[in-house]
mmCIF file of C-alpha atoms and ligand atoms in Angstrom:
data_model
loop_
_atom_site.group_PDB
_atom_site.id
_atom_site.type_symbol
_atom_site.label_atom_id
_atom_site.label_comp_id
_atom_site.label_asym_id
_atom_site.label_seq_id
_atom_site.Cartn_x
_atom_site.Cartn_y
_atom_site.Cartn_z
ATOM 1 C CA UNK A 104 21.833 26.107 -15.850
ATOM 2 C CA UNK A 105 17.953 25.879 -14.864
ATOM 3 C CA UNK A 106 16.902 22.568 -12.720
ATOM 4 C CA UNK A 107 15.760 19.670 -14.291
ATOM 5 C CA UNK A 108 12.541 18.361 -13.094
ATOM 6 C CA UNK A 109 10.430 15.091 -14.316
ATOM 7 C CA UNK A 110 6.899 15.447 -14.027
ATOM 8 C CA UNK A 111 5.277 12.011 -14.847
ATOM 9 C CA UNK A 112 1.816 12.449 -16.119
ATOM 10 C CA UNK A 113 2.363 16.081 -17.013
ATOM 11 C CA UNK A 114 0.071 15.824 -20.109
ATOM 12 C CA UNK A 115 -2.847 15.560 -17.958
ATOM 13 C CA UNK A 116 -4.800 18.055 -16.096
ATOM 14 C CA UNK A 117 -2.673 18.893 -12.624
ATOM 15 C CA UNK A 118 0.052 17.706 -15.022
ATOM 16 C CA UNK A 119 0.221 20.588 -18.001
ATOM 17 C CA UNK A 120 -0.647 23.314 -15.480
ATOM 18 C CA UNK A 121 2.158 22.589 -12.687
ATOM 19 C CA UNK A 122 4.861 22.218 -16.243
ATOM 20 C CA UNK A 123 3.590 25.742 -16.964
ATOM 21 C CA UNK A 124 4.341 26.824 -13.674
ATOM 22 C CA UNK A 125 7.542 25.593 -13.346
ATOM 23 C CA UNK A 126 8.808 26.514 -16.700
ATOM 24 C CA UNK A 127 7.794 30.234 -16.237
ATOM 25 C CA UNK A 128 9.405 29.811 -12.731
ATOM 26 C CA UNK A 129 13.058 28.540 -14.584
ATOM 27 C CA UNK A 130 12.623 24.938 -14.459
ATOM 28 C CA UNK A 131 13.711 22.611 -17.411
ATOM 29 C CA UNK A 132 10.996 20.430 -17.692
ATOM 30 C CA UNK A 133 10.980 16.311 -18.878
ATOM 31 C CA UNK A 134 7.008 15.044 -19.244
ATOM 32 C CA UNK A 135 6.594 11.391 -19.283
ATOM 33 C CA UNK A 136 3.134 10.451 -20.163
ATOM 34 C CA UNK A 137 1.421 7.367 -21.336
ATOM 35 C CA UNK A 138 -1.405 9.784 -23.098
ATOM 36 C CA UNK A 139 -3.751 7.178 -22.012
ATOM 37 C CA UNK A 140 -6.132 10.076 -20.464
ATOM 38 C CA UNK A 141 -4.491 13.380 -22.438
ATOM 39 C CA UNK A 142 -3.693 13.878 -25.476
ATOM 40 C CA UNK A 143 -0.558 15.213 -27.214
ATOM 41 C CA UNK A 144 -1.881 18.902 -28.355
ATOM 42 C CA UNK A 145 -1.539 19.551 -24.805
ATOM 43 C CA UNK A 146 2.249 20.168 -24.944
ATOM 44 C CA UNK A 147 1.846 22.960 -28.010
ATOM 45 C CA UNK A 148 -0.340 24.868 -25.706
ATOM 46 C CA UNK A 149 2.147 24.333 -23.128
ATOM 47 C CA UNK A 150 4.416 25.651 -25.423
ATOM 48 C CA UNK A 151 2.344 28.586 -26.222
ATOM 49 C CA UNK A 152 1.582 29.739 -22.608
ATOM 50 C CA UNK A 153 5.016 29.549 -21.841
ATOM 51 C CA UNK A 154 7.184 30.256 -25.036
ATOM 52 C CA UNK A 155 9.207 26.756 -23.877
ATOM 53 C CA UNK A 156 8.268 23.299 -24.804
ATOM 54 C CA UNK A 157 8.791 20.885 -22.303
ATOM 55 C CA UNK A 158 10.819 17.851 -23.201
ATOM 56 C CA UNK A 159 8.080 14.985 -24.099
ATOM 57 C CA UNK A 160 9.067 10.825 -23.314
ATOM 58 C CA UNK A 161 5.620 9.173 -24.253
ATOM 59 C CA UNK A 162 5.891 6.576 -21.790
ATOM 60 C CA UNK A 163 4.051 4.036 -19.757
ATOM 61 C CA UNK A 164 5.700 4.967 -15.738
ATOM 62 C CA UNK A 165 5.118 0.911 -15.096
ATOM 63 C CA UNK A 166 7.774 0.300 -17.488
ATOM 64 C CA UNK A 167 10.675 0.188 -14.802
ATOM 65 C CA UNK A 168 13.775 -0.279 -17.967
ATOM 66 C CA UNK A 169 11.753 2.514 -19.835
ATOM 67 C CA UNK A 170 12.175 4.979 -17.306
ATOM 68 C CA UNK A 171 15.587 4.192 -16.136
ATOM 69 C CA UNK A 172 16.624 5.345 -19.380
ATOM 70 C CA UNK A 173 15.097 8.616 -19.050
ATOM 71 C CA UNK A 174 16.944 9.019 -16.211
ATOM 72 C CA UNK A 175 19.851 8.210 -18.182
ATOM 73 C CA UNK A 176 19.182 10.615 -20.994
ATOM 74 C CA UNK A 177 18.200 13.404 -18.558
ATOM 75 C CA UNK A 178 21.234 13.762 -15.983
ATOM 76 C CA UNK A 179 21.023 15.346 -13.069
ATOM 77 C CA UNK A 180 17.260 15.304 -12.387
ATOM 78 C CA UNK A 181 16.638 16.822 -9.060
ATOM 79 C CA UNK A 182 13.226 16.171 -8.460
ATOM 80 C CA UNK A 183 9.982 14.377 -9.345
ATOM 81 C CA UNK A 184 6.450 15.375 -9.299
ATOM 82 C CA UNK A 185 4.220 11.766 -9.792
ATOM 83 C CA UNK A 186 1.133 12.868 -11.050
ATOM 84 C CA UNK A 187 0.924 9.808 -13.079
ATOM 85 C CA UNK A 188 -1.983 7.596 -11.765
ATOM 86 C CA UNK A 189 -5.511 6.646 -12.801
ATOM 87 C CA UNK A 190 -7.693 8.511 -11.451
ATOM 88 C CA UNK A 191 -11.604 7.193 -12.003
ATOM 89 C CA UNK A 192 -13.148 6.352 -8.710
ATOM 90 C CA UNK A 193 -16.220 4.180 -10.135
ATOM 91 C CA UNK A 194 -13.941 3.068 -13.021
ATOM 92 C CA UNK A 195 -11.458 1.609 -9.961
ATOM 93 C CA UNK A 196 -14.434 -0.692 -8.506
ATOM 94 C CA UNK A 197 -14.408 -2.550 -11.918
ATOM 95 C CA UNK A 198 -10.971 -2.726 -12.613
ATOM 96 C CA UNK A 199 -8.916 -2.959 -9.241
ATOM 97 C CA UNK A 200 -6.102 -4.878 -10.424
ATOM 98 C CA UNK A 201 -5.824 -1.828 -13.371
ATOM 99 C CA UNK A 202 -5.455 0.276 -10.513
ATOM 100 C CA UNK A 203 -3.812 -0.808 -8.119
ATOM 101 C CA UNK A 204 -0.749 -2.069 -10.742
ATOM 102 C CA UNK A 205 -0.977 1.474 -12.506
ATOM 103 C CA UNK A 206 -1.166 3.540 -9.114
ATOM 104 C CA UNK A 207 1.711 1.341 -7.090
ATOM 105 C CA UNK A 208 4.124 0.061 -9.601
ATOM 106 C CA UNK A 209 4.506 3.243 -11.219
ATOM 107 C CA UNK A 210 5.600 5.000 -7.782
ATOM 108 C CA UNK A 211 7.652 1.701 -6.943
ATOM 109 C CA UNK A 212 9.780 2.208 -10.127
ATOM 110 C CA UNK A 213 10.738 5.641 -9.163
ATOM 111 C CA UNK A 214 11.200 5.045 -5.702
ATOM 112 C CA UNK A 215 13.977 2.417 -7.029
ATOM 113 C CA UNK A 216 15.320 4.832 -9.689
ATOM 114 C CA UNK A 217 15.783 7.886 -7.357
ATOM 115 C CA UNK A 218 18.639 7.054 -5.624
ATOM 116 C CA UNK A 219 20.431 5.682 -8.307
ATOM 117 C CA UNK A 220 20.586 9.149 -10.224
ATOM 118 C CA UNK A 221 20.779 11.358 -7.008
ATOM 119 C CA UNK A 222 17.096 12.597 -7.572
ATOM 120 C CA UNK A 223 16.446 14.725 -3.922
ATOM 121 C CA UNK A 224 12.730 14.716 -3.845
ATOM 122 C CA UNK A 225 9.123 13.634 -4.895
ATOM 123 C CA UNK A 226 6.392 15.607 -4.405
ATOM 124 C CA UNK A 227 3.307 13.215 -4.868
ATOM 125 C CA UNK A 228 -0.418 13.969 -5.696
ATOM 126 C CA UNK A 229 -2.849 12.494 -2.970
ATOM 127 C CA UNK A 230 -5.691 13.339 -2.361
ATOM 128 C CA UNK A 231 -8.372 14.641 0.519
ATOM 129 C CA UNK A 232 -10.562 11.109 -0.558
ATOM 130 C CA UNK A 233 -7.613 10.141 2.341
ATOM 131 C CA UNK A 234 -9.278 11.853 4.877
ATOM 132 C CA UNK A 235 -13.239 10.089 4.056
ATOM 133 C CA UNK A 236 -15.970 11.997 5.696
ATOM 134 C CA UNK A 237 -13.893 13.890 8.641
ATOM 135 C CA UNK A 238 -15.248 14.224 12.181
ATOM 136 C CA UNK A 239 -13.664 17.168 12.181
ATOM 137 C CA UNK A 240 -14.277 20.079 9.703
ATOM 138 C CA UNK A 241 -12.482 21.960 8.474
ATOM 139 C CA UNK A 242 -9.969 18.696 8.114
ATOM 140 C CA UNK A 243 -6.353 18.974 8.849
ATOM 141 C CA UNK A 244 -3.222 17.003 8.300
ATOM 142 C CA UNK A 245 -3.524 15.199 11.184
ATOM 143 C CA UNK A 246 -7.112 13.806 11.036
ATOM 144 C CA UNK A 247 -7.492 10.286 10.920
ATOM 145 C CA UNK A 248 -7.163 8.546 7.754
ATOM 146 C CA UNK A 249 -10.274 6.754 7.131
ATOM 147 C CA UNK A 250 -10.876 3.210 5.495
ATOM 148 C CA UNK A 251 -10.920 4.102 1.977
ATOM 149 C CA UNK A 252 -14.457 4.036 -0.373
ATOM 150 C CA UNK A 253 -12.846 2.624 -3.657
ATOM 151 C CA UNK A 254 -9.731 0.606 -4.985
ATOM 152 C CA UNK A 255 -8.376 4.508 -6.495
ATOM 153 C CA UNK A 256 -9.035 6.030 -2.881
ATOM 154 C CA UNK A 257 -6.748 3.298 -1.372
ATOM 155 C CA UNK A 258 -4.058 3.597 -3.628
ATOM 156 C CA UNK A 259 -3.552 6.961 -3.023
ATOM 157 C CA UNK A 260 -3.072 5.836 0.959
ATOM 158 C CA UNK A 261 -0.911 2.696 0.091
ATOM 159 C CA UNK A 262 1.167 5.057 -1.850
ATOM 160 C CA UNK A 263 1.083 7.534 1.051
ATOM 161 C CA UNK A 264 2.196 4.627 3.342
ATOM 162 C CA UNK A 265 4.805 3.733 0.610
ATOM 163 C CA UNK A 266 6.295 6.858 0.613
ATOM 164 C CA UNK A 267 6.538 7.430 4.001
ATOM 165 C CA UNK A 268 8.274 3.965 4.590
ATOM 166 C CA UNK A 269 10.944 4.616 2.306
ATOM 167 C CA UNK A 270 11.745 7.581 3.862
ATOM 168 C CA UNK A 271 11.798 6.286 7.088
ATOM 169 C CA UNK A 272 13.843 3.463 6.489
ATOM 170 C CA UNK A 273 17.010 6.310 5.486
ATOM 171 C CA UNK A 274 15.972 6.590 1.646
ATOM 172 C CA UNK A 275 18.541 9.784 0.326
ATOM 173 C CA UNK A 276 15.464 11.572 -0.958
ATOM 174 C CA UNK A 277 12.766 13.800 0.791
ATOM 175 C CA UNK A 278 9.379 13.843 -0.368
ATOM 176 C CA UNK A 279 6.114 16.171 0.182
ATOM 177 C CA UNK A 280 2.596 14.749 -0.214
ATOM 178 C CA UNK A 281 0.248 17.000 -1.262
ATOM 179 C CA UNK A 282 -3.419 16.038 -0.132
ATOM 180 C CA UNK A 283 -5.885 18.320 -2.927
ATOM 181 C CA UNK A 284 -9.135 18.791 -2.390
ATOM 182 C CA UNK A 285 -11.154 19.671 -5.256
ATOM 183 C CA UNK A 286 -9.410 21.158 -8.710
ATOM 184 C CA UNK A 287 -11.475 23.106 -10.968
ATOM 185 C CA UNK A 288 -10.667 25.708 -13.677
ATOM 186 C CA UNK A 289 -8.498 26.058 -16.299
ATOM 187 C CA UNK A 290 -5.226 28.671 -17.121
ATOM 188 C CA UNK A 291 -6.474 31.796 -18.127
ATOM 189 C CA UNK A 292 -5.121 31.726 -21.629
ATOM 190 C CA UNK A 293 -7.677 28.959 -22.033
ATOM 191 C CA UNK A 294 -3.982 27.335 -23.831
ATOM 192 C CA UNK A 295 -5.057 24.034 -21.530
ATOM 193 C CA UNK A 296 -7.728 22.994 -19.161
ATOM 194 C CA UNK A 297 -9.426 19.510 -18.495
ATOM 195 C CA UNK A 298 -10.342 17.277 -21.157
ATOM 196 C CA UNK A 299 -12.454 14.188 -19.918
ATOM 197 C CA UNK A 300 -12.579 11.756 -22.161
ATOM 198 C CA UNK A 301 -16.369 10.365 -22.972
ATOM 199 C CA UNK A 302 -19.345 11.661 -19.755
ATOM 200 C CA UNK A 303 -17.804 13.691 -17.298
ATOM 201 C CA UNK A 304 -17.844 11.837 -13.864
ATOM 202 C CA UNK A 305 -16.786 15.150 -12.248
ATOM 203 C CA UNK A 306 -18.953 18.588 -11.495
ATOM 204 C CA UNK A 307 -16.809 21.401 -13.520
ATOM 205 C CA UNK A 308 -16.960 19.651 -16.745
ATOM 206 C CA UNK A 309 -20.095 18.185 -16.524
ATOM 207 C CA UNK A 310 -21.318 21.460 -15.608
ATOM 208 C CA UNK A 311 -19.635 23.355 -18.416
ATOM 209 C CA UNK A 312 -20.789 20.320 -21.137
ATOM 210 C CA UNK A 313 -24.593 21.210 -19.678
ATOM 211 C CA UNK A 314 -23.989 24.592 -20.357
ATOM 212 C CA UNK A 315 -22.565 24.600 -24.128
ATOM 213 C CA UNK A 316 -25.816 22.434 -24.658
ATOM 214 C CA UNK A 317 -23.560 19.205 -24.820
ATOM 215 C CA UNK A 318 -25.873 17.694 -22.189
ATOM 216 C CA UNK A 319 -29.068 18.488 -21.643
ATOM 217 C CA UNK A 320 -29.195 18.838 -17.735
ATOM 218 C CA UNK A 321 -27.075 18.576 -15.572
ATOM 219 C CA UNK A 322 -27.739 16.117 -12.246
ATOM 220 C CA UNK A 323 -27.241 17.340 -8.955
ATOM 221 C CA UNK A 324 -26.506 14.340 -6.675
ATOM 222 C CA UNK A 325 -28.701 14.564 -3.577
ATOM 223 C CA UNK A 326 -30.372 17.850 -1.991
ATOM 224 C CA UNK A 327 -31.277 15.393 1.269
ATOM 225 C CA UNK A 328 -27.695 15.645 2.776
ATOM 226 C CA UNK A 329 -27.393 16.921 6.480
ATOM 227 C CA UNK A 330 -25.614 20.824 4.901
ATOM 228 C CA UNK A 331 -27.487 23.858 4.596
ATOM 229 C CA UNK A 332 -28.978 23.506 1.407
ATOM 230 C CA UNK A 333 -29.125 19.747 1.520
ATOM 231 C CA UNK A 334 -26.450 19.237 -1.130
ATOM 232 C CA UNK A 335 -22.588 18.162 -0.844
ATOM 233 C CA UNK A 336 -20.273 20.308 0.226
ATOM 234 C CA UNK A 337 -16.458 20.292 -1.179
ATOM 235 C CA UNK A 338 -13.650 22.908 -1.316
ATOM 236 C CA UNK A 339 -13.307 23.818 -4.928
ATOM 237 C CA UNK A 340 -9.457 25.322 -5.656
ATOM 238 C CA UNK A 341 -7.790 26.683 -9.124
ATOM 239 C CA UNK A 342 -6.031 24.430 -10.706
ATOM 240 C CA UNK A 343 -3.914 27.097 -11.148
ATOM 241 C CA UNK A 344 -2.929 27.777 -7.403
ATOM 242 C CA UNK A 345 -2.870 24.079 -7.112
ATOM 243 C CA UNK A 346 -0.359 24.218 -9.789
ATOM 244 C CA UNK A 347 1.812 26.929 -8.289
ATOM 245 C CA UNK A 348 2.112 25.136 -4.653
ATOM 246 C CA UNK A 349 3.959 22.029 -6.801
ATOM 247 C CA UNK A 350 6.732 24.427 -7.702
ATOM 248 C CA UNK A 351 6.595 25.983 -3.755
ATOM 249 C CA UNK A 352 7.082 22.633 -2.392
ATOM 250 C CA UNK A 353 9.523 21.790 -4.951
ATOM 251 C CA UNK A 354 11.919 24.716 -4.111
ATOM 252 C CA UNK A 355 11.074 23.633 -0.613
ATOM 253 C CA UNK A 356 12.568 19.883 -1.505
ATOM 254 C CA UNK A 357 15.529 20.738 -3.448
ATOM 255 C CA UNK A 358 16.571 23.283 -1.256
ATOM 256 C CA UNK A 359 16.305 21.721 1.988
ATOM 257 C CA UNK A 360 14.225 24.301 3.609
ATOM 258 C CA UNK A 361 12.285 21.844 6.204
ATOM 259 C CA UNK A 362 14.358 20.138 8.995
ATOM 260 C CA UNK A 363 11.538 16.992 8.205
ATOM 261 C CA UNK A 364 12.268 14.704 4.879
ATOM 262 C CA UNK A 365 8.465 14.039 4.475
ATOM 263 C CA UNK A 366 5.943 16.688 5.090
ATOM 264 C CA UNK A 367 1.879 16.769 4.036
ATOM 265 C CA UNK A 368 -0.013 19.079 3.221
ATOM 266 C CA UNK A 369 -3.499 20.071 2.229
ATOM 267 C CA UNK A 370 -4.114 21.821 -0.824
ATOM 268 C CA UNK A 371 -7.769 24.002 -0.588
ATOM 269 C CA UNK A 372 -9.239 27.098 -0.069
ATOM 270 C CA UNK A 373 -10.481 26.481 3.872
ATOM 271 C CA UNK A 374 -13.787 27.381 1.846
ATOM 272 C CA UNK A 375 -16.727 24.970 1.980
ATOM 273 C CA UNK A 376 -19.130 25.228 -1.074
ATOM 274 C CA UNK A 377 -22.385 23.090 -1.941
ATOM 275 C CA UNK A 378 -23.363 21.858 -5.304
ATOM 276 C CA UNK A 379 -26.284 24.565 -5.336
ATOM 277 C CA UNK A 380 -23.991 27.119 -4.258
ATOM 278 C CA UNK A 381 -21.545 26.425 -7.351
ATOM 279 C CA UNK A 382 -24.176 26.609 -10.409
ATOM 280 C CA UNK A 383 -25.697 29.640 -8.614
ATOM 281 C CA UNK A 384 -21.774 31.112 -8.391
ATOM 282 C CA UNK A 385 -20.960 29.688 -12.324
ATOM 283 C CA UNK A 386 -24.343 31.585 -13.411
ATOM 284 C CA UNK A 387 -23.388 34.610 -11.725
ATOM 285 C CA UNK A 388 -19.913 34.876 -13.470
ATOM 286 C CA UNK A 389 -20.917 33.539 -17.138
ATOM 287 C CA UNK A 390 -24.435 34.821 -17.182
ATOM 288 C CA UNK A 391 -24.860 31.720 -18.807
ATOM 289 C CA UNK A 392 -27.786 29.228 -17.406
ATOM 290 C CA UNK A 393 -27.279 25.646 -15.937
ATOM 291 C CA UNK A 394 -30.386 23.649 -16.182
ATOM 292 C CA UNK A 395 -30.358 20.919 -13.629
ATOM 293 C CA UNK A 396 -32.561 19.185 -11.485
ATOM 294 C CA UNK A 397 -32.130 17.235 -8.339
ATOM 295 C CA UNK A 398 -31.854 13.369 -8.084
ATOM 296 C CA UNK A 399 -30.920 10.913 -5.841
ATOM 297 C CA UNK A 400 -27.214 10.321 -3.607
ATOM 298 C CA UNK A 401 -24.254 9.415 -6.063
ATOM 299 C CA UNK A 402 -23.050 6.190 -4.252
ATOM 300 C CA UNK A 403 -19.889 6.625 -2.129
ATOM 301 C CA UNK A 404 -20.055 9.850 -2.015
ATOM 302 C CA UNK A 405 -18.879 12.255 0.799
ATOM 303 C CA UNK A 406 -21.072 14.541 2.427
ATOM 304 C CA UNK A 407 -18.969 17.459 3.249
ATOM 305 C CA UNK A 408 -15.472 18.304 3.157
ATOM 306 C CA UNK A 409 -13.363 21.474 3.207
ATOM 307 C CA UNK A 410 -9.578 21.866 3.904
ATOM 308 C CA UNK A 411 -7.993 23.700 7.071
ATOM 309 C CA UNK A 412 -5.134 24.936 4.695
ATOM 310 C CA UNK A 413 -3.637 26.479 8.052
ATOM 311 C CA UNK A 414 0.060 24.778 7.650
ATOM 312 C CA UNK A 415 0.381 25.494 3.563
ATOM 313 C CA UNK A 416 -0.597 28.763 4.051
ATOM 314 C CA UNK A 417 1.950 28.879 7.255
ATOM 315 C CA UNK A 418 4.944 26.497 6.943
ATOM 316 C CA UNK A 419 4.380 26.151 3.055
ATOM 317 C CA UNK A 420 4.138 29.520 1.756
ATOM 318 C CA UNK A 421 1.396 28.942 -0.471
ATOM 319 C CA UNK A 422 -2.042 30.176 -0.706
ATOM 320 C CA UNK A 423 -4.683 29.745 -2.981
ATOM 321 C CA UNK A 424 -5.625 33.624 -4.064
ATOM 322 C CA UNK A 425 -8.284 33.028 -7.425
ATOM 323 C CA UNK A 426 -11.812 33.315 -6.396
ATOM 324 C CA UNK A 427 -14.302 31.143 -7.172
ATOM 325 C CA UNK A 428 -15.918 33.128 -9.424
ATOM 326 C CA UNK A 429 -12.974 33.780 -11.322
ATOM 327 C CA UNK A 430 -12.128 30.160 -11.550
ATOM 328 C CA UNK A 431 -15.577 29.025 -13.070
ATOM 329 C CA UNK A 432 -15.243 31.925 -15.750
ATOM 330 C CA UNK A 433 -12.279 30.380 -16.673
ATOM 331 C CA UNK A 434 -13.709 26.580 -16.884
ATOM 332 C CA UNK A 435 -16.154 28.386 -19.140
ATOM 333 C CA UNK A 436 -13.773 29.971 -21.413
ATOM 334 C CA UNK A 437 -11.792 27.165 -21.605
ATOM 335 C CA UNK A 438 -15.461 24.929 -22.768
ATOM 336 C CA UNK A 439 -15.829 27.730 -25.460
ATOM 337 C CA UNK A 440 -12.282 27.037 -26.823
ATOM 338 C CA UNK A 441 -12.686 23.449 -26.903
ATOM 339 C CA UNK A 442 -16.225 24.426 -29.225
ATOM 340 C CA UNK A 443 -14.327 26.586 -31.355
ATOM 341 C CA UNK A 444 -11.695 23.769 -31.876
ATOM 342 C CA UNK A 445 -14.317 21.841 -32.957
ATOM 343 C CA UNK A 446 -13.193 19.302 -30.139
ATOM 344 C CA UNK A 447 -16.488 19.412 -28.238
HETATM 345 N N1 UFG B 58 -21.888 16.056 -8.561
HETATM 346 C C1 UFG B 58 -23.175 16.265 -9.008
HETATM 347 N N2 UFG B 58 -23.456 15.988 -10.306
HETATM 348 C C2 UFG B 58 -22.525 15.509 -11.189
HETATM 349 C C3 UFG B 58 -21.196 15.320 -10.720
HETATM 350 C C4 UFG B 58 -20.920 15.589 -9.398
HETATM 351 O O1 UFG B 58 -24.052 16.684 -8.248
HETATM 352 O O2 UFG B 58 -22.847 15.265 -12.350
HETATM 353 C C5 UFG B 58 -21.556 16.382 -7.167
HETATM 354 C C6 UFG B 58 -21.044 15.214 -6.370
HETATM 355 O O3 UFG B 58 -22.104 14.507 -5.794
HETATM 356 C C7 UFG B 58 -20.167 15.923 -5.341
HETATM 357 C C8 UFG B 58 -19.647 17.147 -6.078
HETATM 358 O O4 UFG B 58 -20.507 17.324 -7.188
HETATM 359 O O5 UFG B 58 -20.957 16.367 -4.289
HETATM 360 C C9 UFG B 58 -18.231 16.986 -6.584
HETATM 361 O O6 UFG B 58 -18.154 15.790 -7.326
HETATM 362 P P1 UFG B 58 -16.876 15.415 -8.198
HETATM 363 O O7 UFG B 58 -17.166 14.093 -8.846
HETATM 364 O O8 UFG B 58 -16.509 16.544 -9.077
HETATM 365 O O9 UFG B 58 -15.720 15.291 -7.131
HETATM 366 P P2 UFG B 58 -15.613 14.334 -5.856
HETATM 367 O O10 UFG B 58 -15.557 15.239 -4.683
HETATM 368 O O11 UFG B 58 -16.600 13.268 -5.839
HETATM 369 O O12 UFG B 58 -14.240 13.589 -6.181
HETATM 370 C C10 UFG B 58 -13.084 14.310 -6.340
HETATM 371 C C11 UFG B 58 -12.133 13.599 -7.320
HETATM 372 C C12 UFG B 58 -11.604 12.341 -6.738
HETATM 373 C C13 UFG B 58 -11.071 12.555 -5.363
HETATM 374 C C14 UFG B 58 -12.125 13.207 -4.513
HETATM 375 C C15 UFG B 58 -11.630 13.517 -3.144
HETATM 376 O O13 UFG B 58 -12.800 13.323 -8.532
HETATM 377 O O14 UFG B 58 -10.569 11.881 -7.565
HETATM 378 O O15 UFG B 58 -12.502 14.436 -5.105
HETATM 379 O O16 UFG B 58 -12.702 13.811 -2.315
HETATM 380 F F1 UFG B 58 -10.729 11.394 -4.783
#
């Protein structure tokens, strides 16, 4: 009989791409989602990838009754991957209390439900905003966590510290934190791929948007930063790998293969790449243009940041293989599909 695993927020973007994983890797898969930033079509080309549809709960992870009775109607879940969380950095400034009851209850109720149904892990999405701008680069798991730049930022480190206190206080579950850097891309079937709802806050999509002719330019942040081309640096990963280092760690959780209950690590390429650098690299492997022009810093943002992916590539198992390249010509193909749905 294949594994059960519950993958809150597995409509969304990390979310439908780890389920695919997973399924094709044997896993029987239970999304509960909220749809509040996805939308249900996701699951039929979930479905489609995979030739499996995952079982759906549309549900809001806050409701603590609500998910105890998915745990009831699923027995024997063995482990949880909480992607469910909102995610919008500026959106957090004006709405902390959305945030910070969304982002902590959510984990809170699971925390409280593991135990009671034998559940032996949660891997949990966190994120490299942990580490702020490092002193250090590349950044490893042990750099100091810095104050945090936005009510979403600290969540993710109050659900860190949440995580690890439970464990340490004897809780009969393990738990990995995975710390990404930055997701781009979309599965190659171009089945399902990031949907932002209204303007694009991030790069890939507002990049892809610019280059349908959705926007007219694209914006790039600041070319006055202390790098080599005087824009910011990140380290851009598939959300593909991404999604296959979720079913690593999960294997890793369920069967015990770390003497630690809690382990982090960092989820990038160990590649550093500036804004400049990535429409250059998109143009190369569409042919299609970008127009953009320079303006001013993006407040609270970070100048540079790449991952040291040293201990997931080592202790993990996992490393991220897709080049860049590859990765933006699949954000593009996976634009072109949303035209030809007629979605955007
Ligand atoms: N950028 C532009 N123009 C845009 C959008 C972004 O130049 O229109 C630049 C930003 O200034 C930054 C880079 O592109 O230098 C990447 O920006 P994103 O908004 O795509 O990603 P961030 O690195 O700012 O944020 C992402 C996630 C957060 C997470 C953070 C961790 O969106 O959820 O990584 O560092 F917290």
């Amino acid at each position: 009989m294949s594994k059960k695993i519950l993958v809150t927020g597995g409509a969304g973007y990390i979310g439908s791409h780890t389920t695919v994983e997973l399924q094709n890797a044997g896993y029987e898969v239970i999304i509960a989602d909220n749809l509040s930033n996805s939308d249900p079509q996701v699951i039929d080309g979930i479905t489609r990838i995979t030739g499996k549809k995952p079982h759906f709960e549309l549900i809001d992870c806050n409701d603590r009754a609500g998910m105890q009775a998915i745990f009831e109607k699923y027995q024997g879940i063995e482990g949880i991957i909480h992607f469910a969380a909102s995610k919008a950095v500026g959106e957090s400034v004006q709405k902390p209390l959305l945030y910070y009851r969304n982002n902590l209850v959510s984990l809170l109720n699971i925390l409280e439900l593991m135990p009671l149904y034998g559940v032996k892990g949660i891997v949990f999405s966190s994120s490299c905003t942990v580490y702020g701008q490092p002193d250090i680069l590349p950044v490893d798991e042990n750099a100091p966590i810095k104050p945090a730049l936005s009510p979403y930022g600290n969540t993710k480190q109050i659900c860190e510290e949440i995580i690890n206190d439970s464990i340490h206080s004897g809780a009969p579950y393990r738990a990995i934190l995975l710390r990404y850097f930055n997701p781009i891309g979309a599965h190659p079937s171009a089945e399902i791929g990031e949907l932002p709802l209204g303007v694009p806050q991030n790069l890939i999509p507002y990049l892809t948007q610019t280059a349908m002719g959705i926007r007219p330019e694209l914006s790039v942040f600041g070319n006055d930063y202390n790098t080599p081309d005087g824009s910011c640096i990140r380290d851009y990963i598939s959300v593909v790998d991404l999604a296959k280092a979720h079913v690593i760690a999960m294997q890793r959780m369920i069967n015990k293969l770390s003497d630690n209950a809690i382990e982090t690590f960092n989820l990038g390429t160990g590649r550093g790449v500036s804004v400049l650098e990535l429409i250059e690299a998109f143009e190369r492997a569409t042919g299609v243009k970008v127009p953009h022009k320079i303006v001013g810093r993006r407040e609270g943002d970070i100048e540079q940041v790449w991952a040291n992916p040293y201990r997931a590539n080592n202790i993990l198992g996992w490393t991220a293989h897709e080049t860049l390249d590859d990765t933006l010509a699949s954000a593009w193909r996976w634009q072109v599909r949303l035209r030809e749905r007629g979605i955007m």
